[in-house]
């Protein structure tokens, strides 16, 4: 592959070395003239991902977008999403470099980006499924969301600069995927949906819960209309690396990033902790389940602590008083709960289910699915009475553990 590489040329294990030699700005710490190995590790639906290592053991990750969903070539996707990911990662790294991988470069011609090799970390979902909780991760993710939420909000960025940032980060195609898969398809008949026969009554009850479904509709409206902060956009446990040594936490795969309601990112983490707890429960690990169900409190608490810590830096304290801070945090708590509910339902009823439940034996999978749906409904409507995450957590503990 030469300097004339184009968007039409998909990288392979064999072509990556030549590609890096001709695109040295993407090599990061790696010597492109001494590449020792290239391993394809992409197991997601949307991208090619390669770990490149040189003779001295230094590594870099090269990521290139596919033109379609991997499991469904008939479903086309915009390939410019890697550019959007580079925009989001650049902004988030500027605010909180501790919790995201370093971005080394982006090549618009081939729609490829290079980021820090985190092979010394493990994906949090896999760790949770193996019974290794890494409880410190929840609070660190709360801090991450708090930092980027404040910095990219009306409180942290002057108006003209912020409006330009909103325009640069707009992500219409992937946002539409979120709108369909998270907020609409699970509540209607759609080819993407599927569940076990044992959960048929659970899904019927979910869809018949008009109060809950109405809240989902309002949550979708808010997702479409709000530009509250620059989201990661897909902050589930499969998009988080953890390492017990040093309690390191890194959020990756931010290609769904866009400006939206801050609670969406917090809700995504919350939903996946609920799903992990359901798995632990059906496997007889009730102590783990209870710990997992209480981690959202640490998530939200850390978010509010970081957001409040930055509050004195707000760009216009003339009208943004502490009463505005209190109202903002209250709204984010409420949003986090309903978005947690929506994201949890999506993973049980809709497209792209998760290994937490899918790797369970069928009988246990049905029970786990049932408690996730009940927990989601408790979150979605319980927040209308009280947005306190501790009290909402207590409600989900009651549902999951009985």
Tab-separated table of C-alpha atoms in Angstrom:
chain	number	residue	atom	x	y	z
A	1	UNK	CA	0.000	0.000	0.000
A	2	UNK	CA	1.395	3.402	-0.973
A	3	UNK	CA	0.838	7.022	-0.055
A	4	UNK	CA	-2.127	6.956	-2.424
A	5	UNK	CA	-4.115	4.669	-0.108
A	6	UNK	CA	-7.799	5.503	-0.338
A	7	UNK	CA	-10.947	4.891	1.595
A	8	UNK	CA	-11.749	1.977	-0.716
A	9	UNK	CA	-8.718	-0.022	0.414
A	10	UNK	CA	-9.454	-2.084	3.521
A	11	UNK	CA	-6.423	-2.955	5.591
A	12	UNK	CA	-5.330	-6.538	6.187
A	13	UNK	CA	-2.707	-8.151	8.394
A	14	UNK	CA	-0.436	-8.315	5.348
A	15	UNK	CA	-0.844	-4.682	4.239
A	16	UNK	CA	-0.657	-2.922	7.621
A	17	UNK	CA	3.202	-2.823	7.770
A	18	UNK	CA	3.485	-1.079	4.398
A	19	UNK	CA	0.618	1.188	5.325
A	20	UNK	CA	2.388	2.357	8.493
A	21	UNK	CA	5.662	2.868	6.621
A	22	UNK	CA	3.843	5.234	4.273
A	23	UNK	CA	1.777	6.844	7.051
A	24	UNK	CA	4.385	7.361	9.746
A	25	UNK	CA	2.220	9.912	11.525
A	26	UNK	CA	0.064	6.975	12.654
A	27	UNK	CA	2.895	4.852	14.041
A	28	UNK	CA	2.913	6.385	17.518
A	29	UNK	CA	5.671	4.708	19.571
A	30	UNK	CA	6.168	1.933	16.997
A	31	UNK	CA	9.110	1.862	14.580
A	32	UNK	CA	7.381	1.244	11.222
A	33	UNK	CA	10.643	-0.098	9.789
A	34	UNK	CA	10.888	-2.802	12.457
A	35	UNK	CA	7.377	-4.249	12.708
A	36	UNK	CA	7.499	-7.697	14.283
A	37	UNK	CA	3.815	-8.661	14.333
A	38	UNK	CA	0.359	-7.583	13.232
A	39	UNK	CA	-2.621	-9.258	14.875
A	40	UNK	CA	-6.226	-8.591	13.915
A	41	UNK	CA	-8.308	-8.372	17.076
A	42	UNK	CA	-11.490	-6.691	15.908
A	43	UNK	CA	-14.417	-8.748	17.154
A	44	UNK	CA	-17.059	-6.046	16.938
A	45	UNK	CA	-19.594	-5.371	14.235
A	46	UNK	CA	-18.246	-2.175	12.753
A	47	UNK	CA	-14.460	-2.055	12.393
A	48	UNK	CA	-11.162	-3.629	11.495
A	49	UNK	CA	-8.770	-3.469	14.465
A	50	UNK	CA	-5.093	-4.454	14.426
A	51	UNK	CA	-2.459	-4.532	17.168
A	52	UNK	CA	0.926	-3.728	15.662
A	53	UNK	CA	4.110	-4.488	17.613
A	54	UNK	CA	7.691	-3.624	16.704
A	55	UNK	CA	10.925	-5.466	17.465
A	56	UNK	CA	11.300	-3.637	20.784
A	57	UNK	CA	7.845	-4.693	21.936
A	58	UNK	CA	6.216	-1.289	21.517
A	59	UNK	CA	2.649	-1.384	20.257
A	60	UNK	CA	-0.008	0.673	18.520
A	61	UNK	CA	-3.609	-0.078	17.586
A	62	UNK	CA	-4.799	0.697	14.062
A	63	UNK	CA	-8.548	0.961	13.570
A	64	UNK	CA	-10.352	1.300	10.257
A	65	UNK	CA	-14.099	1.427	9.707
A	66	UNK	CA	-15.894	-1.183	7.646
A	67	UNK	CA	-18.443	-0.088	5.013
A	68	UNK	CA	-21.121	-2.316	6.539
A	69	UNK	CA	-22.089	-4.219	9.671
A	70	UNK	CA	-19.764	-7.222	9.911
A	71	UNK	CA	-22.536	-9.717	10.638
A	72	UNK	CA	-24.853	-8.240	8.000
A	73	UNK	CA	-23.114	-6.982	4.825
A	74	UNK	CA	-26.479	-5.779	3.511
A	75	UNK	CA	-26.574	-3.136	6.289
A	76	UNK	CA	-24.401	-0.245	5.022
A	77	UNK	CA	-22.783	2.230	7.408
A	78	UNK	CA	-21.087	5.562	6.915
A	79	UNK	CA	-17.330	5.088	7.130
A	80	UNK	CA	-16.769	8.654	8.270
A	81	UNK	CA	-17.517	7.451	11.807
A	82	UNK	CA	-13.779	7.037	12.441
A	83	UNK	CA	-13.421	10.772	11.862
A	84	UNK	CA	-16.174	11.366	14.396
A	85	UNK	CA	-14.393	9.060	16.836
A	86	UNK	CA	-11.177	11.027	16.340
A	87	UNK	CA	-13.066	14.253	17.096
A	88	UNK	CA	-14.589	12.843	20.288
A	89	UNK	CA	-11.383	11.196	21.466
A	90	UNK	CA	-9.375	14.370	20.854
A	91	UNK	CA	-11.818	16.413	22.926
A	92	UNK	CA	-12.051	13.855	25.733
A	93	UNK	CA	-8.289	13.287	25.867
A	94	UNK	CA	-7.754	17.047	26.229
A	95	UNK	CA	-10.017	17.094	29.306
A	96	UNK	CA	-9.276	13.708	30.912
A	97	UNK	CA	-6.306	11.853	29.395
A	98	UNK	CA	-6.255	9.403	32.308
A	99	UNK	CA	-9.459	7.640	31.240
A	100	UNK	CA	-9.131	7.353	27.454
A	101	UNK	CA	-6.466	5.826	25.208
A	102	UNK	CA	-3.980	8.223	23.644
A	103	UNK	CA	-4.825	9.197	20.070
A	104	UNK	CA	-1.711	9.205	17.878
A	105	UNK	CA	-3.233	10.181	14.556
A	106	UNK	CA	-6.048	9.999	12.031
A	107	UNK	CA	-5.765	9.531	8.268
A	108	UNK	CA	-8.866	10.840	6.541
A	109	UNK	CA	-7.916	9.398	3.141
A	110	UNK	CA	-8.104	5.814	4.392
A	111	UNK	CA	-10.409	6.506	7.373
A	112	UNK	CA	-7.990	4.889	9.807
A	113	UNK	CA	-6.854	6.073	13.221
A	114	UNK	CA	-4.124	4.956	15.570
A	115	UNK	CA	-4.450	4.793	19.337
A	116	UNK	CA	-2.594	3.560	22.387
A	117	UNK	CA	-2.092	-0.182	22.690
A	118	UNK	CA	-3.808	-1.284	25.893
A	119	UNK	CA	-2.988	-4.977	25.647
A	120	UNK	CA	-1.947	-4.915	29.301
A	121	UNK	CA	-5.610	-4.204	30.174
A	122	UNK	CA	-8.673	-6.438	29.892
A	123	UNK	CA	-12.179	-5.653	28.667
A	124	UNK	CA	-14.364	-5.078	31.704
A	125	UNK	CA	-17.256	-7.188	30.384
A	126	UNK	CA	-15.047	-10.247	30.096
A	127	UNK	CA	-13.704	-9.668	33.582
A	128	UNK	CA	-17.213	-9.300	35.014
A	129	UNK	CA	-18.366	-12.475	33.290
A	130	UNK	CA	-15.416	-14.300	34.856
A	131	UNK	CA	-16.382	-13.036	38.309
A	132	UNK	CA	-13.670	-10.369	38.589
A	133	UNK	CA	-15.576	-7.194	39.436
A	134	UNK	CA	-12.943	-4.411	39.471
A	135	UNK	CA	-15.264	-2.259	41.620
A	136	UNK	CA	-13.013	0.813	41.331
A	137	UNK	CA	-14.005	1.140	37.659
A	138	UNK	CA	-17.472	2.551	38.332
A	139	UNK	CA	-16.246	5.592	40.244
A	140	UNK	CA	-13.491	6.254	37.725
A	141	UNK	CA	-16.004	6.217	34.889
A	142	UNK	CA	-18.162	8.621	36.881
A	143	UNK	CA	-15.180	10.950	37.174
A	144	UNK	CA	-14.529	10.657	33.435
A	145	UNK	CA	-18.116	11.491	32.511
A	146	UNK	CA	-18.152	14.347	35.024
A	147	UNK	CA	-14.997	15.877	33.583
A	148	UNK	CA	-15.995	15.761	29.928
A	149	UNK	CA	-19.623	16.635	30.660
A	150	UNK	CA	-18.695	19.842	32.453
A	151	UNK	CA	-15.991	20.830	29.971
A	152	UNK	CA	-18.247	20.386	26.916
A	153	UNK	CA	-21.375	21.876	28.484
A	154	UNK	CA	-22.618	25.461	28.476
A	155	UNK	CA	-20.867	25.795	31.834
A	156	UNK	CA	-17.433	24.784	30.566
A	157	UNK	CA	-17.241	26.176	27.016
A	158	UNK	CA	-18.136	29.644	25.708
A	159	UNK	CA	-21.142	29.758	23.377
A	160	UNK	CA	-19.565	30.323	19.918
A	161	UNK	CA	-16.797	27.776	20.534
A	162	UNK	CA	-19.337	25.269	21.806
A	163	UNK	CA	-21.618	25.706	18.788
A	164	UNK	CA	-18.694	24.983	16.490
A	165	UNK	CA	-17.874	21.878	18.522
A	166	UNK	CA	-21.474	20.669	18.254
A	167	UNK	CA	-21.349	21.043	14.476
A	168	UNK	CA	-18.025	19.204	14.238
A	169	UNK	CA	-19.209	16.275	16.365
A	170	UNK	CA	-22.606	15.771	14.771
A	171	UNK	CA	-23.055	12.062	14.081
A	172	UNK	CA	-26.403	11.638	12.303
A	173	UNK	CA	-26.077	8.115	10.959
A	174	UNK	CA	-24.862	6.446	14.144
A	175	UNK	CA	-27.182	8.534	16.292
A	176	UNK	CA	-30.069	7.214	14.233
A	177	UNK	CA	-28.892	3.671	14.929
A	178	UNK	CA	-29.000	4.451	18.653
A	179	UNK	CA	-32.453	6.012	18.332
A	180	UNK	CA	-33.804	2.933	16.553
A	181	UNK	CA	-32.070	0.136	18.464
A	182	UNK	CA	-32.321	1.589	21.964
A	183	UNK	CA	-35.580	3.492	21.995
A	184	UNK	CA	-37.908	2.066	19.354
A	185	UNK	CA	-37.272	-1.448	18.083
A	186	UNK	CA	-37.583	-3.311	21.422
A	187	UNK	CA	-41.136	-1.988	21.809
A	188	UNK	CA	-42.443	-2.970	18.363
A	189	UNK	CA	-42.314	-6.022	16.134
A	190	UNK	CA	-38.962	-5.884	14.362
A	191	UNK	CA	-36.628	-8.385	12.736
A	192	UNK	CA	-33.775	-7.322	15.020
A	193	UNK	CA	-35.609	-8.487	18.124
A	194	UNK	CA	-35.481	-11.909	19.718
A	195	UNK	CA	-35.956	-13.633	23.062
A	196	UNK	CA	-36.420	-17.061	24.561
A	197	UNK	CA	-39.933	-18.566	24.602
A	198	UNK	CA	-39.728	-18.511	28.396
A	199	UNK	CA	-39.524	-14.708	28.255
A	200	UNK	CA	-42.524	-14.185	25.974
A	201	UNK	CA	-44.738	-13.086	28.873
A	202	UNK	CA	-42.001	-10.798	30.204
A	203	UNK	CA	-41.752	-8.966	26.879
A	204	UNK	CA	-45.534	-8.685	26.609
A	205	UNK	CA	-45.676	-7.205	30.114
A	206	UNK	CA	-42.891	-4.762	29.255
A	207	UNK	CA	-44.680	-3.504	26.165
A	208	UNK	CA	-47.991	-3.312	28.020
A	209	UNK	CA	-46.448	-1.068	30.696
A	210	UNK	CA	-47.678	2.175	29.143
A	211	UNK	CA	-46.132	4.360	31.848
A	212	UNK	CA	-42.707	2.847	31.209
A	213	UNK	CA	-42.983	2.941	27.417
A	214	UNK	CA	-44.105	6.564	27.634
A	215	UNK	CA	-40.963	7.403	29.598
A	216	UNK	CA	-38.875	5.678	26.937
A	217	UNK	CA	-40.517	7.886	24.327
A	218	UNK	CA	-39.676	11.016	26.298
A	219	UNK	CA	-36.113	9.752	26.750
A	220	UNK	CA	-35.798	9.294	22.995
A	221	UNK	CA	-37.085	12.819	22.449
A	222	UNK	CA	-34.506	14.188	24.879
A	223	UNK	CA	-31.733	12.171	23.222
A	224	UNK	CA	-32.685	13.642	19.843
A	225	UNK	CA	-33.051	17.218	21.039
A	226	UNK	CA	-30.383	17.682	23.712
A	227	UNK	CA	-26.816	18.855	23.134
A	228	UNK	CA	-25.954	18.939	26.821
A	229	UNK	CA	-22.441	17.501	26.545
A	230	UNK	CA	-20.107	15.574	24.227
A	231	UNK	CA	-20.938	11.927	24.898
A	232	UNK	CA	-18.841	8.828	24.479
A	233	UNK	CA	-22.099	7.466	23.068
A	234	UNK	CA	-21.618	3.750	23.730
A	235	UNK	CA	-20.160	3.468	27.221
A	236	UNK	CA	-20.957	-0.154	28.033
A	237	UNK	CA	-18.681	-2.596	29.853
A	238	UNK	CA	-17.459	-3.919	26.507
A	239	UNK	CA	-16.063	-0.444	25.724
A	240	UNK	CA	-14.046	-0.142	28.925
A	241	UNK	CA	-10.583	-1.513	29.608
A	242	UNK	CA	-9.563	-2.229	33.209
A	243	UNK	CA	-6.308	-3.193	34.880
A	244	UNK	CA	-6.146	-4.041	38.560
A	245	UNK	CA	-2.502	-2.949	38.754
A	246	UNK	CA	-2.823	0.752	39.447
A	247	UNK	CA	-6.617	0.557	39.097
A	248	UNK	CA	-6.421	1.800	35.511
A	249	UNK	CA	-9.664	2.412	33.589
A	250	UNK	CA	-9.857	3.444	29.920
A	251	UNK	CA	-12.997	4.106	27.860
A	252	UNK	CA	-12.541	3.252	24.167
A	253	UNK	CA	-14.605	2.897	20.972
A	254	UNK	CA	-16.270	6.314	21.077
A	255	UNK	CA	-17.413	6.244	17.440
A	256	UNK	CA	-21.049	6.727	18.516
A	257	UNK	CA	-19.994	9.943	20.240
A	258	UNK	CA	-22.048	13.073	19.714
A	259	UNK	CA	-23.532	15.878	21.760
A	260	UNK	CA	-26.462	14.584	23.786
A	261	UNK	CA	-27.888	14.282	27.303
A	262	UNK	CA	-25.124	13.598	29.823
A	263	UNK	CA	-27.163	10.941	31.580
A	264	UNK	CA	-26.981	8.724	28.509
A	265	UNK	CA	-23.357	7.741	29.163
A	266	UNK	CA	-23.994	7.187	32.867
A	267	UNK	CA	-27.092	5.144	32.046
A	268	UNK	CA	-25.142	2.896	29.685
A	269	UNK	CA	-22.734	1.942	32.476
A	270	UNK	CA	-25.627	1.496	34.924
A	271	UNK	CA	-27.496	-0.808	32.527
A	272	UNK	CA	-24.520	-3.067	32.058
A	273	UNK	CA	-23.951	-3.319	35.788
A	274	UNK	CA	-27.583	-4.419	36.120
A	275	UNK	CA	-27.059	-7.067	33.446
A	276	UNK	CA	-23.830	-8.257	35.086
A	277	UNK	CA	-25.670	-8.491	38.409
A	278	UNK	CA	-28.418	-10.598	36.839
A	279	UNK	CA	-25.769	-12.982	35.531
A	280	UNK	CA	-24.087	-13.223	38.919
A	281	UNK	CA	-27.444	-13.869	40.592
A	282	UNK	CA	-28.452	-16.803	38.387
A	283	UNK	CA	-24.988	-18.296	38.841
A	284	UNK	CA	-25.478	-18.235	42.614
A	285	UNK	CA	-23.057	-15.362	43.278
A	286	UNK	CA	-25.497	-13.168	45.187
A	287	UNK	CA	-22.812	-11.247	47.077
A	288	UNK	CA	-21.306	-10.227	43.738
A	289	UNK	CA	-24.749	-9.351	42.408
A	290	UNK	CA	-25.440	-7.052	45.333
A	291	UNK	CA	-22.051	-5.366	44.978
A	292	UNK	CA	-22.647	-4.807	41.253
A	293	UNK	CA	-26.085	-3.345	41.882
A	294	UNK	CA	-24.583	-0.819	44.312
A	295	UNK	CA	-21.824	0.350	41.954
A	296	UNK	CA	-24.180	2.769	40.115
A	297	UNK	CA	-24.301	4.788	43.345
A	298	UNK	CA	-20.505	5.136	43.192
A	299	UNK	CA	-20.755	5.977	39.487
A	300	UNK	CA	-23.240	8.813	40.020
A	301	UNK	CA	-21.562	10.051	43.195
A	302	UNK	CA	-18.191	10.318	41.441
A	303	UNK	CA	-19.813	12.075	38.489
A	304	UNK	CA	-21.437	14.669	40.742
A	305	UNK	CA	-18.240	15.141	42.758
A	306	UNK	CA	-16.189	15.869	39.624
A	307	UNK	CA	-18.837	18.097	38.049
A	308	UNK	CA	-19.171	20.051	41.295
A	309	UNK	CA	-15.386	20.297	41.686
A	310	UNK	CA	-15.238	22.052	38.322
A	311	UNK	CA	-18.254	24.290	39.029
A	312	UNK	CA	-16.191	27.310	40.168
A	313	UNK	CA	-14.648	27.331	36.646
A	314	UNK	CA	-18.025	27.957	34.931
A	315	UNK	CA	-17.851	30.535	32.166
A	316	UNK	CA	-20.799	32.641	33.348
A	317	UNK	CA	-21.397	32.621	37.112
A	318	UNK	CA	-23.681	35.660	36.789
A	319	UNK	CA	-26.767	33.527	36.203
A	320	UNK	CA	-25.407	30.017	36.714
A	321	UNK	CA	-25.674	29.911	40.487
A	322	UNK	CA	-25.583	26.907	42.781
A	323	UNK	CA	-29.319	26.424	42.303
A	324	UNK	CA	-28.625	25.781	38.623
A	325	UNK	CA	-25.967	23.240	39.576
A	326	UNK	CA	-28.429	21.427	41.849
A	327	UNK	CA	-31.109	21.350	39.153
A	328	UNK	CA	-28.617	20.112	36.554
A	329	UNK	CA	-27.417	17.267	38.742
A	330	UNK	CA	-30.989	16.309	39.569
A	331	UNK	CA	-31.861	16.180	35.865
A	332	UNK	CA	-28.779	14.093	35.054
A	333	UNK	CA	-29.650	11.597	37.803
A	334	UNK	CA	-33.140	11.196	36.377
A	335	UNK	CA	-31.826	10.864	32.832
A	336	UNK	CA	-29.222	8.294	33.885
A	337	UNK	CA	-31.930	6.049	35.341
A	338	UNK	CA	-34.204	6.095	32.287
A	339	UNK	CA	-31.290	5.644	29.895
A	340	UNK	CA	-30.091	2.727	32.021
A	341	UNK	CA	-33.540	1.214	31.653
A	342	UNK	CA	-33.564	1.724	27.883
A	343	UNK	CA	-30.074	0.307	27.397
A	344	UNK	CA	-30.836	-2.714	29.570
A	345	UNK	CA	-34.032	-3.537	27.672
A	346	UNK	CA	-32.264	-3.195	24.357
A	347	UNK	CA	-29.673	-5.830	25.326
A	348	UNK	CA	-32.369	-8.327	26.321
A	349	UNK	CA	-35.054	-7.777	23.666
A	350	UNK	CA	-33.347	-6.025	20.767
A	351	UNK	CA	-30.316	-6.246	18.517
A	352	UNK	CA	-26.731	-6.950	19.664
A	353	UNK	CA	-27.179	-8.933	22.836
A	354	UNK	CA	-24.316	-9.374	25.273
A	355	UNK	CA	-22.187	-12.279	26.423
A	356	UNK	CA	-23.285	-11.733	30.037
A	357	UNK	CA	-26.594	-13.395	29.245
A	358	UNK	CA	-25.933	-15.162	25.949
A	359	UNK	CA	-23.297	-17.466	27.427
A	360	UNK	CA	-25.642	-18.708	30.160
A	361	UNK	CA	-27.498	-22.030	29.902
A	362	UNK	CA	-30.996	-21.444	28.539
A	363	UNK	CA	-32.855	-21.817	31.830
A	364	UNK	CA	-30.563	-19.391	33.637
A	365	UNK	CA	-30.587	-17.021	30.659
A	366	UNK	CA	-34.379	-16.795	30.848
A	367	UNK	CA	-34.259	-15.910	34.549
A	368	UNK	CA	-31.513	-13.345	33.999
A	369	UNK	CA	-33.491	-11.746	31.165
A	370	UNK	CA	-36.592	-11.583	33.354
A	371	UNK	CA	-34.859	-9.829	36.242
A	372	UNK	CA	-33.137	-7.358	33.894
A	373	UNK	CA	-36.479	-6.373	32.364
A	374	UNK	CA	-38.082	-6.027	35.801
A	375	UNK	CA	-35.105	-4.033	37.056
A	376	UNK	CA	-35.259	-1.755	34.028
A	377	UNK	CA	-38.931	-1.039	34.617
A	378	UNK	CA	-38.241	-0.275	38.275
A	379	UNK	CA	-35.592	2.248	37.254
A	380	UNK	CA	-37.621	3.816	34.472
A	381	UNK	CA	-40.652	4.705	36.551
A	382	UNK	CA	-39.141	4.729	40.051
A	383	UNK	CA	-37.061	7.770	39.162
A	384	UNK	CA	-40.290	9.768	38.792
A	385	UNK	CA	-40.759	9.422	42.548
A	386	UNK	CA	-37.141	9.753	43.667
A	387	UNK	CA	-33.980	10.314	41.610
A	388	UNK	CA	-31.664	9.303	44.455
A	389	UNK	CA	-29.483	6.547	42.945
A	390	UNK	CA	-29.162	4.855	46.339
A	391	UNK	CA	-32.932	4.459	46.631
A	392	UNK	CA	-33.228	3.386	42.994
A	393	UNK	CA	-30.472	0.863	43.612
A	394	UNK	CA	-32.362	-0.478	46.596
A	395	UNK	CA	-35.372	-1.018	44.329
A	396	UNK	CA	-33.316	-2.984	41.801
A	397	UNK	CA	-31.711	-5.049	44.571
A	398	UNK	CA	-35.216	-5.967	45.684
A	399	UNK	CA	-36.159	-6.986	42.112
A	400	UNK	CA	-33.004	-8.960	41.321
A	401	UNK	CA	-32.317	-10.610	44.666
A	402	UNK	CA	-35.861	-10.796	46.008
